[in-house]
PDB file of C-alpha atoms in Angstrom:
ATOM      1  CA  MET Y   2     -13.499 -43.963   7.097  1.00 56.00           C
ATOM      2  CA  THR Y   3     -15.849 -46.821   6.241  1.00 76.00           C
ATOM      3  CA  LYS Y   4     -19.561 -46.290   5.928  1.00 84.00           C
ATOM      4  CA  LEU Y   5     -22.012 -48.209   8.117  1.00 88.00           C
ATOM      5  CA  PHE Y   6     -25.061 -49.596   6.350  1.00 94.00           C
ATOM      6  CA  LYS Y   7     -28.531 -49.139   7.840  1.00 92.00           C
ATOM      7  CA  THR Y   8     -30.943 -50.436   5.186  1.00 96.00           C
ATOM      8  CA  ILE Y   9     -29.953 -53.559   3.287  1.00 97.00           C
ATOM      9  CA  GLY Y  10     -31.495 -54.550  -0.028  1.00 98.00           C
ATOM     10  CA  ILE Y  11     -31.545 -58.228  -0.997  1.00 97.00           C
ATOM     11  CA  ILE Y  12     -31.985 -59.786  -4.420  1.00 97.00           C
ATOM     12  CA  GLY Y  13     -31.352 -63.270  -5.805  1.00 94.00           C
ATOM     13  CA  ARG Y  14     -31.740 -65.204  -9.023  1.00 86.00           C
ATOM     14  CA  VAL Y  15     -34.309 -67.564  -7.576  1.00 85.00           C
ATOM     15  CA  LYS Y  16     -34.281 -70.019 -10.504  1.00 82.00           C
ATOM     16  CA  THR Y  17     -30.648 -70.907  -9.803  1.00 81.00           C
ATOM     17  CA  PRO Y  18     -30.318 -74.073  -7.653  1.00 81.00           C
ATOM     18  CA  GLY Y  19     -29.533 -73.310  -4.021  1.00 86.00           C
ATOM     19  CA  VAL Y  20     -30.357 -69.608  -4.197  1.00 91.00           C
ATOM     20  CA  LYS Y  21     -33.668 -69.802  -2.313  1.00 92.00           C
ATOM     21  CA  GLU Y  22     -32.048 -71.698   0.560  1.00 94.00           C
ATOM     22  CA  THR Y  23     -29.253 -69.141   0.790  1.00 95.00           C
ATOM     23  CA  LEU Y  24     -31.715 -66.244   0.549  1.00 95.00           C
ATOM     24  CA  LYS Y  25     -33.665 -67.616   3.494  1.00 94.00           C
ATOM     25  CA  ALA Y  26     -30.491 -68.188   5.524  1.00 95.00           C
ATOM     26  CA  LEU Y  27     -29.401 -64.616   4.731  1.00 96.00           C
ATOM     27  CA  VAL Y  28     -32.759 -63.170   5.795  1.00 96.00           C
ATOM     28  CA  ASP Y  29     -32.671 -65.170   9.030  1.00 95.00           C
ATOM     29  CA  PHE Y  30     -29.119 -64.030   9.717  1.00 97.00           C
ATOM     30  CA  LEU Y  31     -29.798 -60.332   9.107  1.00 97.00           C
ATOM     31  CA  LEU Y  32     -33.004 -60.374  11.140  1.00 95.00           C
ATOM     32  CA  SER Y  33     -31.090 -61.978  14.015  1.00 96.00           C
ATOM     33  CA  LEU Y  34     -28.815 -58.914  13.873  1.00 96.00           C
ATOM     34  CA  ASN Y  35     -31.884 -56.626  13.987  1.00 95.00           C
ATOM     35  CA  LYS Y  36     -31.052 -55.146  10.593  1.00 95.00           C
ATOM     36  CA  LYS Y  37     -33.613 -53.411   8.390  1.00 96.00           C
ATOM     37  CA  ILE Y  38     -33.935 -55.349   5.149  1.00 97.00           C
ATOM     38  CA  LEU Y  39     -35.803 -54.771   1.890  1.00 97.00           C
ATOM     39  CA  ILE Y  40     -36.233 -57.816  -0.335  1.00 97.00           C
ATOM     40  CA  GLU Y  41     -36.794 -57.547  -4.070  1.00 96.00           C
ATOM     41  CA  THR Y  42     -40.373 -58.622  -4.787  1.00 95.00           C
ATOM     42  CA  GLU Y  43     -39.727 -61.723  -6.886  1.00 93.00           C
ATOM     43  CA  SER Y  44     -37.061 -62.929  -4.457  1.00 94.00           C
ATOM     44  CA  ALA Y  45     -39.437 -62.465  -1.507  1.00 94.00           C
ATOM     45  CA  LEU Y  46     -42.282 -64.348  -3.207  1.00 91.00           C
ATOM     46  CA  SER Y  47     -40.032 -67.348  -3.796  1.00 89.00           C
ATOM     47  CA  LEU Y  48     -39.271 -67.714  -0.092  1.00 89.00           C
ATOM     48  CA  ASN Y  49     -42.760 -68.278   1.343  1.00 83.00           C
ATOM     49  CA  TYR Y  50     -41.343 -66.753   4.520  1.00 86.00           C
ATOM     50  CA  PRO Y  51     -43.507 -67.389   7.612  1.00 81.00           C
ATOM     51  CA  GLU Y  52     -43.463 -63.722   8.643  1.00 82.00           C
ATOM     52  CA  PRO Y  53     -44.285 -60.647   6.523  1.00 88.00           C
ATOM     53  CA  LEU Y  54     -41.195 -59.127   4.915  1.00 92.00           C
ATOM     54  CA  LEU Y  55     -40.669 -55.639   3.541  1.00 95.00           C
ATOM     55  CA  THR Y  56     -40.523 -55.976  -0.244  1.00 96.00           C
ATOM     56  CA  ILE Y  57     -39.483 -53.616  -3.003  1.00 96.00           C
ATOM     57  CA  GLU Y  58     -39.433 -53.567  -6.795  1.00 96.00           C
ATOM     58  CA  ARG Y  59     -36.037 -53.985  -8.445  1.00 95.00           C
ATOM     59  CA  GLU Y  60     -36.188 -50.494  -9.965  1.00 95.00           C
ATOM     60  CA  GLN Y  61     -36.593 -48.908  -6.507  1.00 97.00           C
ATOM     61  CA  LEU Y  62     -33.630 -50.596  -4.810  1.00 96.00           C
ATOM     62  CA  GLY Y  63     -31.163 -47.784  -5.553  1.00 95.00           C
ATOM     63  CA  LYS Y  64     -33.382 -45.152  -3.938  1.00 96.00           C
ATOM     64  CA  ASN Y  65     -34.233 -47.076  -0.786  1.00 97.00           C
ATOM     65  CA  CYS Y  66     -31.226 -49.044   0.457  1.00 96.00           C
ATOM     66  CA  ASP Y  67     -27.613 -48.166   1.204  1.00 95.00           C
ATOM     67  CA  LEU Y  68     -26.207 -51.675   0.591  1.00 97.00           C
ATOM     68  CA  LEU Y  69     -27.363 -54.305  -1.890  1.00 98.00           C
ATOM     69  CA  ILE Y  70     -26.601 -57.979  -1.273  1.00 98.00           C
ATOM     70  CA  VAL Y  71     -26.900 -60.208  -4.334  1.00 97.00           C
ATOM     71  CA  VAL Y  72     -27.286 -63.980  -4.008  1.00 96.00           C
ATOM     72  CA  GLY Y  73     -26.264 -65.888  -7.124  1.00 92.00           C
ATOM     73  CA  GLY Y  74     -23.375 -65.953  -9.577  1.00 90.00           C
ATOM     74  CA  ASP Y  75     -21.537 -63.226 -11.420  1.00 91.00           C
ATOM     75  CA  GLY Y  76     -24.410 -63.007 -13.912  1.00 90.00           C
ATOM     76  CA  SER Y  77     -26.847 -62.294 -11.102  1.00 92.00           C
ATOM     77  CA  LEU Y  78     -24.626 -59.523  -9.805  1.00 94.00           C
ATOM     78  CA  LEU Y  79     -24.238 -58.067 -13.300  1.00 93.00           C
ATOM     79  CA  ASN Y  80     -28.006 -57.869 -13.694  1.00 92.00           C
ATOM     80  CA  ALA Y  81     -28.518 -56.359 -10.247  1.00 95.00           C
ATOM     81  CA  VAL Y  82     -25.812 -53.713 -10.682  1.00 95.00           C
ATOM     82  CA  HIS Y  83     -27.819 -51.962 -13.374  1.00 93.00           C
ATOM     83  CA  ALA Y  84     -30.605 -51.286 -10.851  1.00 94.00           C
ATOM     84  CA  VAL Y  85     -28.367 -49.423  -8.383  1.00 97.00           C
ATOM     85  CA  VAL Y  86     -25.255 -48.125 -10.161  1.00 96.00           C
ATOM     86  CA  ASP Y  87     -26.712 -44.708 -10.977  1.00 96.00           C
ATOM     87  CA  ASP Y  88     -27.203 -44.184  -7.226  1.00 96.00           C
ATOM     88  CA  GLU Y  89     -23.741 -45.649  -6.554  1.00 95.00           C
ATOM     89  CA  ILE Y  90     -25.133 -48.042  -3.934  1.00 97.00           C
ATOM     90  CA  PRO Y  91     -22.437 -50.501  -2.745  1.00 97.00           C
ATOM     91  CA  VAL Y  92     -22.949 -54.104  -3.832  1.00 98.00           C
ATOM     92  CA  LEU Y  93     -21.920 -57.322  -2.060  1.00 97.00           C
ATOM     93  CA  GLY Y  94     -22.173 -60.762  -3.672  1.00 96.00           C
ATOM     94  CA  ILE Y  95     -22.862 -64.181  -2.131  1.00 96.00           C
ATOM     95  CA  ASN Y  96     -21.709 -66.819  -4.592  1.00 92.00           C
ATOM     96  CA  ARG Y  97     -24.188 -69.482  -5.729  1.00 87.00           C
ATOM     97  CA  GLY Y  98     -22.786 -69.606  -9.270  1.00 73.00           C
ATOM     98  CA  SER Y  99     -19.967 -71.461 -10.985  1.00 70.00           C
ATOM     99  CA  LEU Y 100     -17.135 -68.914 -11.069  1.00 69.00           C
ATOM    100  CA  GLY Y 101     -17.564 -66.044  -8.636  1.00 79.00           C
ATOM    101  CA  PHE Y 102     -15.076 -63.405  -9.781  1.00 89.00           C
ATOM    102  CA  LEU Y 103     -17.462 -60.759  -8.420  1.00 91.00           C
ATOM    103  CA  THR Y 104     -19.357 -62.677  -5.724  1.00 91.00           C
ATOM    104  CA  ASP Y 105     -16.857 -63.227  -2.920  1.00 88.00           C
ATOM    105  CA  ILE Y 106     -18.715 -64.746   0.018  1.00 93.00           C
ATOM    106  CA  LEU Y 107     -19.668 -68.411   0.165  1.00 92.00           C
ATOM    107  CA  PRO Y 108     -23.066 -69.454   1.585  1.00 92.00           C
ATOM    108  CA  THR Y 109     -21.200 -71.013   4.522  1.00 93.00           C
ATOM    109  CA  GLU Y 110     -19.484 -67.702   5.338  1.00 93.00           C
ATOM    110  CA  LEU Y 111     -22.428 -65.480   6.258  1.00 94.00           C
ATOM    111  CA  GLU Y 112     -20.648 -64.433   9.448  1.00 94.00           C
ATOM    112  CA  LYS Y 113     -18.363 -62.321   7.246  1.00 95.00           C
ATOM    113  CA  ILE Y 114     -21.383 -60.133   6.524  1.00 96.00           C
ATOM    114  CA  LYS Y 115     -21.523 -59.106  10.193  1.00 96.00           C
ATOM    115  CA  ASP Y 116     -17.960 -57.809   9.944  1.00 95.00           C
ATOM    116  CA  ILE Y 117     -18.897 -55.889   6.803  1.00 96.00           C
ATOM    117  CA  LEU Y 118     -21.933 -54.355   8.518  1.00 95.00           C
ATOM    118  CA  ASP Y 119     -19.612 -53.375  11.377  1.00 94.00           C
ATOM    119  CA  GLY Y 120     -17.492 -51.413   8.919  1.00 95.00           C
ATOM    120  CA  LYS Y 121     -14.777 -54.026   8.359  1.00 95.00           C
ATOM    121  CA  TYR Y 122     -14.597 -54.307   4.592  1.00 96.00           C
ATOM    122  CA  LEU Y 123     -12.747 -53.251   1.454  1.00 96.00           C
ATOM    123  CA  LEU Y 124     -14.447 -50.889  -1.008  1.00 96.00           C
ATOM    124  CA  GLU Y 125     -13.425 -51.168  -4.639  1.00 97.00           C
ATOM    125  CA  LYS Y 126     -14.653 -48.870  -7.408  1.00 97.00           C
ATOM    126  CA  ARG Y 127     -14.995 -50.242 -10.922  1.00 97.00           C
ATOM    127  CA  PHE Y 128     -16.036 -48.422 -14.057  1.00 98.00           C
ATOM    128  CA  LEU Y 129     -18.676 -49.340 -16.617  1.00 98.00           C
ATOM    129  CA  LEU Y 130     -19.025 -48.613 -20.314  1.00 98.00           C
ATOM    130  CA  THR Y 131     -21.917 -46.681 -21.785  1.00 98.00           C
ATOM    131  CA  THR Y 132     -22.887 -47.263 -25.402  1.00 97.00           C
ATOM    132  CA  THR Y 133     -24.934 -45.217 -27.873  1.00 97.00           C
ATOM    133  CA  ILE Y 134     -25.906 -46.462 -31.340  1.00 97.00           C
ATOM    134  CA  LYS Y 135     -26.784 -43.939 -34.025  1.00 97.00           C
ATOM    135  CA  LEU Y 136     -28.066 -44.354 -37.567  1.00 96.00           C
ATOM    136  CA  GLN Y 137     -27.464 -41.110 -39.420  1.00 92.00           C
ATOM    137  CA  ASN Y 138     -28.423 -38.613 -36.676  1.00 90.00           C
ATOM    138  CA  ASP Y 139     -31.021 -40.749 -34.890  1.00 96.00           C
ATOM    139  CA  VAL Y 140     -30.261 -42.619 -31.641  1.00 97.00           C
ATOM    140  CA  ILE Y 141     -31.507 -46.193 -32.134  1.00 96.00           C
ATOM    141  CA  GLY Y 142     -30.125 -47.767 -28.952  1.00 96.00           C
ATOM    142  CA  HIS Y 143     -28.395 -47.095 -25.653  1.00 96.00           C
ATOM    143  CA  ASP Y 144     -27.204 -49.291 -22.774  1.00 96.00           C
ATOM    144  CA  ASP Y 145     -24.483 -49.747 -20.132  1.00 96.00           C
ATOM    145  CA  ALA Y 146     -22.103 -52.631 -19.473  1.00 97.00           C
ATOM    146  CA  LEU Y 147     -19.988 -53.609 -16.477  1.00 97.00           C
ATOM    147  CA  ASN Y 148     -18.279 -56.486 -18.297  1.00 97.00           C
ATOM    148  CA  GLU Y 149     -18.360 -55.918 -22.014  1.00 98.00           C
ATOM    149  CA  VAL Y 150     -19.994 -54.529 -25.100  1.00 98.00           C
ATOM    150  CA  ALA Y 151     -20.041 -57.165 -27.854  1.00 97.00           C
ATOM    151  CA  ILE Y 152     -20.877 -56.850 -31.513  1.00 96.00           C
ATOM    152  CA  ILE Y 153     -22.052 -60.243 -32.719  1.00 94.00           C
ATOM    153  CA  PRO Y 154     -23.791 -61.698 -35.799  1.00 91.00           C
ATOM    154  CA  ASP Y 155     -27.555 -61.801 -36.086  1.00 85.00           C
ATOM    155  CA  ALA Y 156     -29.439 -65.115 -36.195  1.00 75.00           C
ATOM    156  CA  VAL Y 157     -27.361 -66.373 -39.153  1.00 76.00           C
ATOM    157  CA  PRO Y 158     -23.590 -66.670 -38.474  1.00 77.00           C
ATOM    158  CA  HIS Y 159     -21.534 -64.598 -40.893  1.00 83.00           C
ATOM    159  CA  MET Y 160     -18.546 -62.302 -41.080  1.00 89.00           C
ATOM    160  CA  ILE Y 161     -19.100 -58.706 -39.959  1.00 93.00           C
ATOM    161  CA  GLU Y 162     -17.314 -55.837 -41.696  1.00 94.00           C
ATOM    162  CA  PHE Y 163     -16.628 -52.716 -39.629  1.00 95.00           C
ATOM    163  CA  GLU Y 164     -14.171 -49.916 -38.929  1.00 97.00           C
ATOM    164  CA  VAL Y 165     -12.749 -48.989 -35.522  1.00 98.00           C
ATOM    165  CA  TYR Y 166     -11.828 -45.464 -34.448  1.00 98.00           C
ATOM    166  CA  ILE Y 167     -10.329 -44.373 -31.116  1.00 98.00           C
ATOM    167  CA  ASP Y 168     -10.826 -40.701 -30.260  1.00 98.00           C
ATOM    168  CA  ASN Y 169     -11.857 -40.210 -33.916  1.00 97.00           C
ATOM    169  CA  LYS Y 170      -8.525 -41.619 -35.135  1.00 98.00           C
ATOM    170  CA  PHE Y 171      -8.824 -44.530 -37.559  1.00 98.00           C
ATOM    171  CA  VAL Y 172      -7.366 -47.768 -36.126  1.00 97.00           C
ATOM    172  CA  TYR Y 173      -8.358 -50.544 -38.541  1.00 95.00           C
ATOM    173  CA  SER Y 174     -11.061 -52.156 -40.593  1.00 94.00           C
ATOM    174  CA  GLN Y 175     -11.910 -55.755 -39.916  1.00 93.00           C
ATOM    175  CA  ASP Y 176     -13.799 -58.788 -41.166  1.00 92.00           C
ATOM    176  CA  SER Y 177     -14.604 -61.055 -38.234  1.00 93.00           C
ATOM    177  CA  ASP Y 178     -17.373 -62.744 -36.291  1.00 93.00           C
ATOM    178  CA  GLY Y 179     -17.502 -59.631 -34.131  1.00 94.00           C
ATOM    179  CA  LEU Y 180     -15.686 -57.564 -31.539  1.00 97.00           C
ATOM    180  CA  ILE Y 181     -15.637 -57.549 -27.726  1.00 98.00           C
ATOM    181  CA  ILE Y 182     -14.917 -54.260 -25.936  1.00 98.00           C
ATOM    182  CA  ALA Y 183     -14.299 -55.088 -22.280  1.00 98.00           C
ATOM    183  CA  THR Y 184     -13.544 -53.350 -18.994  1.00 98.00           C
ATOM    184  CA  PRO Y 185     -10.960 -54.808 -16.601  1.00 98.00           C
ATOM    185  CA  THR Y 186     -13.907 -56.414 -14.774  1.00 97.00           C
ATOM    186  CA  GLY Y 187     -15.008 -58.052 -18.031  1.00 97.00           C
ATOM    187  CA  SER Y 188     -11.505 -59.162 -18.986  1.00 97.00           C
ATOM    188  CA  THR Y 189     -12.075 -62.419 -17.080  1.00 96.00           C
ATOM    189  CA  ALA Y 190     -15.421 -63.065 -18.794  1.00 94.00           C
ATOM    190  CA  TYR Y 191     -16.378 -63.209 -22.493  1.00 95.00           C
ATOM    191  CA  ALA Y 192     -13.188 -61.389 -23.532  1.00 97.00           C
ATOM    192  CA  LEU Y 193     -11.027 -64.019 -21.833  1.00 96.00           C
ATOM    193  CA  SER Y 194     -12.743 -66.825 -23.755  1.00 93.00           C
ATOM    194  CA  GLY Y 195     -12.006 -64.849 -26.934  1.00 93.00           C
ATOM    195  CA  GLY Y 196      -8.272 -64.822 -26.210  1.00 94.00           C
ATOM    196  CA  GLY Y 197      -8.032 -61.432 -24.524  1.00 97.00           C
ATOM    197  CA  PRO Y 198      -5.630 -60.585 -21.660  1.00 97.00           C
ATOM    198  CA  ILE Y 199      -6.544 -60.428 -17.981  1.00 98.00           C
ATOM    199  CA  LEU Y 200      -6.553 -56.816 -16.766  1.00 98.00           C
ATOM    200  CA  HIS Y 201      -6.249 -56.046 -13.070  1.00 97.00           C
ATOM    201  CA  PRO Y 202      -9.563 -54.455 -11.980  1.00 96.00           C
ATOM    202  CA  GLN Y 203      -7.834 -51.265 -10.843  1.00 96.00           C
ATOM    203  CA  LEU Y 204      -6.342 -50.565 -14.272  1.00 98.00           C
ATOM    204  CA  ASP Y 205      -7.862 -47.617 -16.122  1.00 98.00           C
ATOM    205  CA  ALA Y 206      -7.977 -49.469 -19.419  1.00 98.00           C
ATOM    206  CA  ILE Y 207     -10.264 -50.997 -22.044  1.00 98.00           C
ATOM    207  CA  VAL Y 208      -9.448 -54.054 -24.162  1.00 98.00           C
ATOM    208  CA  LEU Y 209     -10.702 -54.686 -27.714  1.00 98.00           C
ATOM    209  CA  VAL Y 210     -10.791 -58.385 -28.601  1.00 98.00           C
ATOM    210  CA  PRO Y 211     -11.576 -59.517 -32.193  1.00 96.00           C
ATOM    211  CA  MET Y 212     -13.779 -62.597 -32.492  1.00 94.00           C
ATOM    212  CA  PHE Y 213     -12.412 -65.080 -35.052  1.00 88.00           C
ATOM    213  CA  PRO Y 214     -10.923 -62.393 -37.349  1.00 88.00           C
ATOM    214  CA  HIS Y 215     -10.414 -63.205 -41.027  1.00 82.00           C
ATOM    215  CA  SER Y 216      -6.802 -62.054 -40.725  1.00 78.00           C
ATOM    216  CA  LEU Y 217      -4.465 -63.471 -38.084  1.00 77.00           C
ATOM    217  CA  ASN Y 218      -2.837 -60.033 -37.887  1.00 82.00           C
ATOM    218  CA  ASN Y 219      -5.812 -58.738 -35.896  1.00 85.00           C
ATOM    219  CA  ARG Y 220      -4.941 -59.024 -32.199  1.00 92.00           C
ATOM    220  CA  PRO Y 221      -6.381 -57.707 -28.936  1.00 96.00           C
ATOM    221  CA  ILE Y 222      -5.424 -54.120 -28.141  1.00 97.00           C
ATOM    222  CA  VAL Y 223      -5.512 -52.361 -24.767  1.00 98.00           C
ATOM    223  CA  VAL Y 224      -6.208 -48.618 -24.654  1.00 98.00           C
ATOM    224  CA  GLU Y 225      -6.621 -46.016 -21.919  1.00 98.00           C
ATOM    225  CA  GLY Y 226      -9.949 -46.071 -20.136  1.00 98.00           C
ATOM    226  CA  ASP Y 227     -10.813 -42.471 -21.025  1.00 98.00           C
ATOM    227  CA  ARG Y 228     -10.668 -43.084 -24.768  1.00 98.00           C
ATOM    228  CA  GLU Y 229     -13.869 -43.019 -26.825  1.00 98.00           C
ATOM    229  CA  ILE Y 230     -14.270 -45.950 -29.185  1.00 98.00           C
ATOM    230  CA  THR Y 231     -16.369 -45.658 -32.330  1.00 98.00           C
ATOM    231  CA  ILE Y 232     -17.306 -48.619 -34.493  1.00 98.00           C
ATOM    232  CA  ILE Y 233     -18.847 -48.010 -37.912  1.00 97.00           C
ATOM    233  CA  ILE Y 234     -20.774 -50.935 -39.349  1.00 96.00           C
ATOM    234  CA  SER Y 235     -20.009 -51.235 -43.040  1.00 94.00           C
ATOM    235  CA  PRO Y 236     -22.759 -49.813 -45.269  1.00 93.00           C
ATOM    236  CA  ASN Y 237     -21.676 -52.321 -47.943  1.00 86.00           C
ATOM    237  CA  LYS Y 238     -23.304 -55.285 -46.190  1.00 77.00           C
ATOM    238  CA  SER Y 239     -27.027 -56.002 -46.109  1.00 75.00           C
ATOM    239  CA  THR Y 240     -27.074 -57.774 -42.726  1.00 77.00           C
ATOM    240  CA  SER Y 241     -27.417 -56.103 -39.307  1.00 86.00           C
ATOM    241  CA  PRO Y 242     -25.137 -57.324 -36.504  1.00 94.00           C
ATOM    242  CA  ARG Y 243     -26.440 -57.202 -32.945  1.00 95.00           C
ATOM    243  CA  LEU Y 244     -24.959 -55.359 -29.998  1.00 96.00           C
ATOM    244  CA  SER Y 245     -24.986 -56.960 -26.557  1.00 95.00           C
ATOM    245  CA  CYS Y 246     -24.222 -55.263 -23.226  1.00 96.00           C
ATOM    246  CA  ASP Y 247     -23.309 -57.799 -20.526  1.00 95.00           C
ATOM    247  CA  GLY Y 248     -25.288 -60.363 -22.522  1.00 90.00           C
ATOM    248  CA  ARG Y 249     -28.569 -58.776 -21.473  1.00 81.00           C
ATOM    249  CA  ALA Y 250     -29.577 -56.529 -24.385  1.00 72.00           C
ATOM    250  CA  TYR Y 251     -29.565 -57.218 -28.100  1.00 88.00           C
ATOM    251  CA  ILE Y 252     -29.790 -54.093 -30.236  1.00 93.00           C
ATOM    252  CA  ASN Y 253     -29.706 -54.253 -34.031  1.00 93.00           C
ATOM    253  CA  THR Y 254     -26.920 -52.223 -35.658  1.00 95.00           C
ATOM    254  CA  PRO Y 255     -27.985 -51.715 -39.301  1.00 94.00           C
ATOM    255  CA  PRO Y 256     -25.451 -51.081 -42.099  1.00 95.00           C
ATOM    256  CA  GLY Y 257     -23.938 -47.618 -41.730  1.00 95.00           C
ATOM    257  CA  SER Y 258     -24.715 -47.292 -38.030  1.00 96.00           C
ATOM    258  CA  ARG Y 259     -22.178 -45.901 -35.554  1.00 97.00           C
ATOM    259  CA  VAL Y 260     -21.541 -47.506 -32.162  1.00 98.00           C
ATOM    260  CA  MET Y 261     -19.986 -45.073 -29.677  1.00 98.00           C
ATOM    261  CA  ILE Y 262     -18.524 -46.481 -26.464  1.00 98.00           C
ATOM    262  CA  LYS Y 263     -17.015 -44.578 -23.555  1.00 98.00           C
ATOM    263  CA  LYS Y 264     -16.581 -44.784 -19.808  1.00 98.00           C
ATOM    264  CA  LYS Y 265     -19.752 -44.251 -17.767  1.00 98.00           C
ATOM    265  CA  ALA Y 266     -19.618 -41.388 -15.269  1.00 97.00           C
ATOM    266  CA  LYS Y 267     -21.128 -43.441 -12.429  1.00 97.00           C
ATOM    267  CA  LEU Y 268     -19.004 -46.178 -10.828  1.00 97.00           C
ATOM    268  CA  LEU Y 269     -19.834 -49.550  -9.324  1.00 97.00           C
ATOM    269  CA  HIS Y 270     -18.995 -49.611  -5.603  1.00 97.00           C
ATOM    270  CA  LEU Y 271     -18.087 -53.238  -4.922  1.00 97.00           C
ATOM    271  CA  ILE Y 272     -17.743 -54.516  -1.343  1.00 97.00           C
ATOM    272  CA  HIS Y 273     -15.202 -57.213  -0.393  1.00 96.00           C
ATOM    273  CA  PRO Y 274     -14.423 -58.837   2.962  1.00 95.00           C
ATOM    274  CA  LEU Y 275     -11.066 -57.861   4.473  1.00 95.00           C
ATOM    275  CA  ASP Y 276      -9.458 -61.161   3.447  1.00 94.00           C
ATOM    276  CA  TYR Y 277     -10.204 -60.571  -0.258  1.00 94.00           C
ATOM    277  CA  ASN Y 278      -7.239 -61.340  -2.533  1.00 94.00           C
ATOM    278  CA  TYR Y 279      -7.690 -60.805  -6.286  1.00 95.00           C
ATOM    279  CA  TYR Y 280      -4.797 -63.077  -7.234  1.00 94.00           C
ATOM    280  CA  GLU Y 281      -6.094 -65.847  -5.018  1.00 92.00           C
ATOM    281  CA  THR Y 282      -9.457 -65.516  -6.778  1.00 91.00           C
ATOM    282  CA  LEU Y 283      -7.763 -65.867 -10.182  1.00 93.00           C
ATOM    283  CA  ARG Y 284      -5.714 -68.839  -9.017  1.00 92.00           C
ATOM    284  CA  SER Y 285      -8.760 -70.600  -7.616  1.00 88.00           C
ATOM    285  CA  LYS Y 286     -11.172 -69.925 -10.483  1.00 86.00           C
ATOM    286  CA  LEU Y 287      -8.687 -70.534 -13.315  1.00 89.00           C
ATOM    287  CA  HIS Y 288      -6.989 -73.509 -11.613  1.00 86.00           C
ATOM    288  CA  TRP Y 289      -3.525 -72.035 -11.719  1.00 91.00           C
ATOM    289  CA  GLY Y 290      -0.607 -73.849 -10.100  1.00 87.00           C
ATOM    290  CA  LYS Y 291      -0.210 -73.902  -6.340  1.00 80.00           C
ATOM    291  CA  LYS Y 292       2.633 -72.236  -4.479  1.00 79.00           C
ATOM    292  CA  LEU Y 293       5.845 -74.288  -4.591  1.00 80.00           C
ATOM    293  CA  ASN Y 294       7.063 -75.640  -1.242  1.00 72.00           C
ATOM    294  CA  HIS Y 295      10.554 -74.182  -1.615  1.00 61.00           C
ATOM    295  CA  MET Y 296       8.994 -70.713  -1.959  1.00 59.00           C
ATOM    296  CA  GLU Y 297       7.524 -70.822   1.563  1.00 55.00           C
TER     297      GLU Y 297
END
């Protein structure tokens, strides 16, 4: 049985072209349906709306709404997810970005939102990764990622030396520009540009994609989603790679530090309209070939 949403949170990346216009159209549309809306403070200030609107800080969205609508691209949705995922608030995306693997609805399709509010929607659950960095026995960093955890060079490009363990079993050592550890959601993002495979979002799997490895024998590897991945940064190097979660946090990983990555307990609840088709999204965004006439 689908859940009906009573209080709708709204957030948008207002510096992206076209977002403010779509935010205003969304507010007008929801108010015309007599829906209770809470607009993230920065988003509300950008609108200069003629009537007072109920506003809320980003950090309070998860405690005060039961649906979050994000206006922007996939990056906007990624950023917004971190504000509500611990409360498992469903998220719906309106696409004002370039790709839109996560943001399904076009600005010209706001009427689809009425169907969703009437309970006509698909609910998809996707997992995140949670990462802890330790140096000796001290925790020096922690963050979550919906797309990927990436170990990358610091300000000066150079090879990174590290070891990879899965469930405490040694897998390999590697010299490379870094390593991308991605969820199925992130397999169409940074990991894809690094040569990784596309994983269907319902797969319980994690992909490890080397970045420009020194040896051509190092290839992407897909493991079960419940495995714990540990990366040990070589103590033999003097430089400190950085760790990025969804491109939004850069944490130094000094020589000898351990990066531990596992599935996060809380899931993202992603809302799609009933006509959502994952393969159609791939075909459209990646410009795959059209259906042949003789296959009709």
